[in-house]
CSV table of C-alpha atoms in Angstrom, one decimal:
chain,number,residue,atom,x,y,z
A,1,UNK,CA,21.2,16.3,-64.7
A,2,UNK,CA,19.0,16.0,-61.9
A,3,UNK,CA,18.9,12.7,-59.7
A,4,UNK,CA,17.1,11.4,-57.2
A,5,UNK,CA,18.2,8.8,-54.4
A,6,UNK,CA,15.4,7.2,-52.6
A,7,UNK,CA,15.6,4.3,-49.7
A,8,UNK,CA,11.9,3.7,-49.5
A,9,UNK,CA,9.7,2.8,-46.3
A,10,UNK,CA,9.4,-0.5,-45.2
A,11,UNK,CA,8.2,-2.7,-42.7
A,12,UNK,CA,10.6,-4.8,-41.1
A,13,UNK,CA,8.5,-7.4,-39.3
A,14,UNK,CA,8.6,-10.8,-40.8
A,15,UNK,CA,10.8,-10.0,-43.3
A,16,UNK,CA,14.8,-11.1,-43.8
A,17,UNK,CA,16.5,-8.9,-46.5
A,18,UNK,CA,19.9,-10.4,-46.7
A,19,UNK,CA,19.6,-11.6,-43.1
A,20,UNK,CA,19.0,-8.1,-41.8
A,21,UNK,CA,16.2,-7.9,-39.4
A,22,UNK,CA,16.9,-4.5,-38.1
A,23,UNK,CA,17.2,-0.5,-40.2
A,24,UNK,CA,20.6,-0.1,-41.5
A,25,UNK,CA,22.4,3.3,-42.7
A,26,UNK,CA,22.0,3.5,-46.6
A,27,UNK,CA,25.7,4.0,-47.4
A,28,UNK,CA,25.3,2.9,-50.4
A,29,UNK,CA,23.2,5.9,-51.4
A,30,UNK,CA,25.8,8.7,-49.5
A,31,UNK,CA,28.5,6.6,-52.2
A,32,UNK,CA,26.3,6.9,-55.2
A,33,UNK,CA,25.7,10.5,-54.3
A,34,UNK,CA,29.7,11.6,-53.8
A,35,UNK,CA,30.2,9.8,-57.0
A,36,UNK,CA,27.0,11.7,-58.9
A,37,UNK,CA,28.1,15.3,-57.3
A,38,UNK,CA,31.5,14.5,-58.7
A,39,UNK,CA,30.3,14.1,-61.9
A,40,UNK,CA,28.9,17.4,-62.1
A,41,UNK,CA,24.7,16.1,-61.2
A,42,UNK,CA,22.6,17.4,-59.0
A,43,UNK,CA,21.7,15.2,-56.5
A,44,UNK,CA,18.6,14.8,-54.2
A,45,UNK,CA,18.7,12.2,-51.3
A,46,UNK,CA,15.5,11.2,-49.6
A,47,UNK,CA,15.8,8.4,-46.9
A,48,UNK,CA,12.2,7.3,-45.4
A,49,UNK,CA,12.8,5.1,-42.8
A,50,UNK,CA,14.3,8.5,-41.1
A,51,UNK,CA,12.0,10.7,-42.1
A,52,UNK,CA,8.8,8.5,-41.2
């Protein structure tokens, strides 16, 4: 199966996600990914807030 991983986009300013003010590395989706791949899926990882 095919999956894809996405960490959208967003716009910091004004906002509090879990008291985070400031971009932090998506681990969470490198984790999901291993865990996919080792599963036997292929697995696409797209991360906006590094690609712009």
């Amino acid at each position: 199966m095919r999956v894809a991983l996405v960490n959208p986009a967003w716009s910091f300013e004004g906002s509090i996600y879990f008291g985070c003010r400031e971009p932090h590395l998506p681990l969470e989706y490198g984790y999901a990914a291993a865990l996919l791949r080792q599963a036997g899926h292929t697995v696409d990882l797209f991360d906006a807030q590094t690609e712009g």
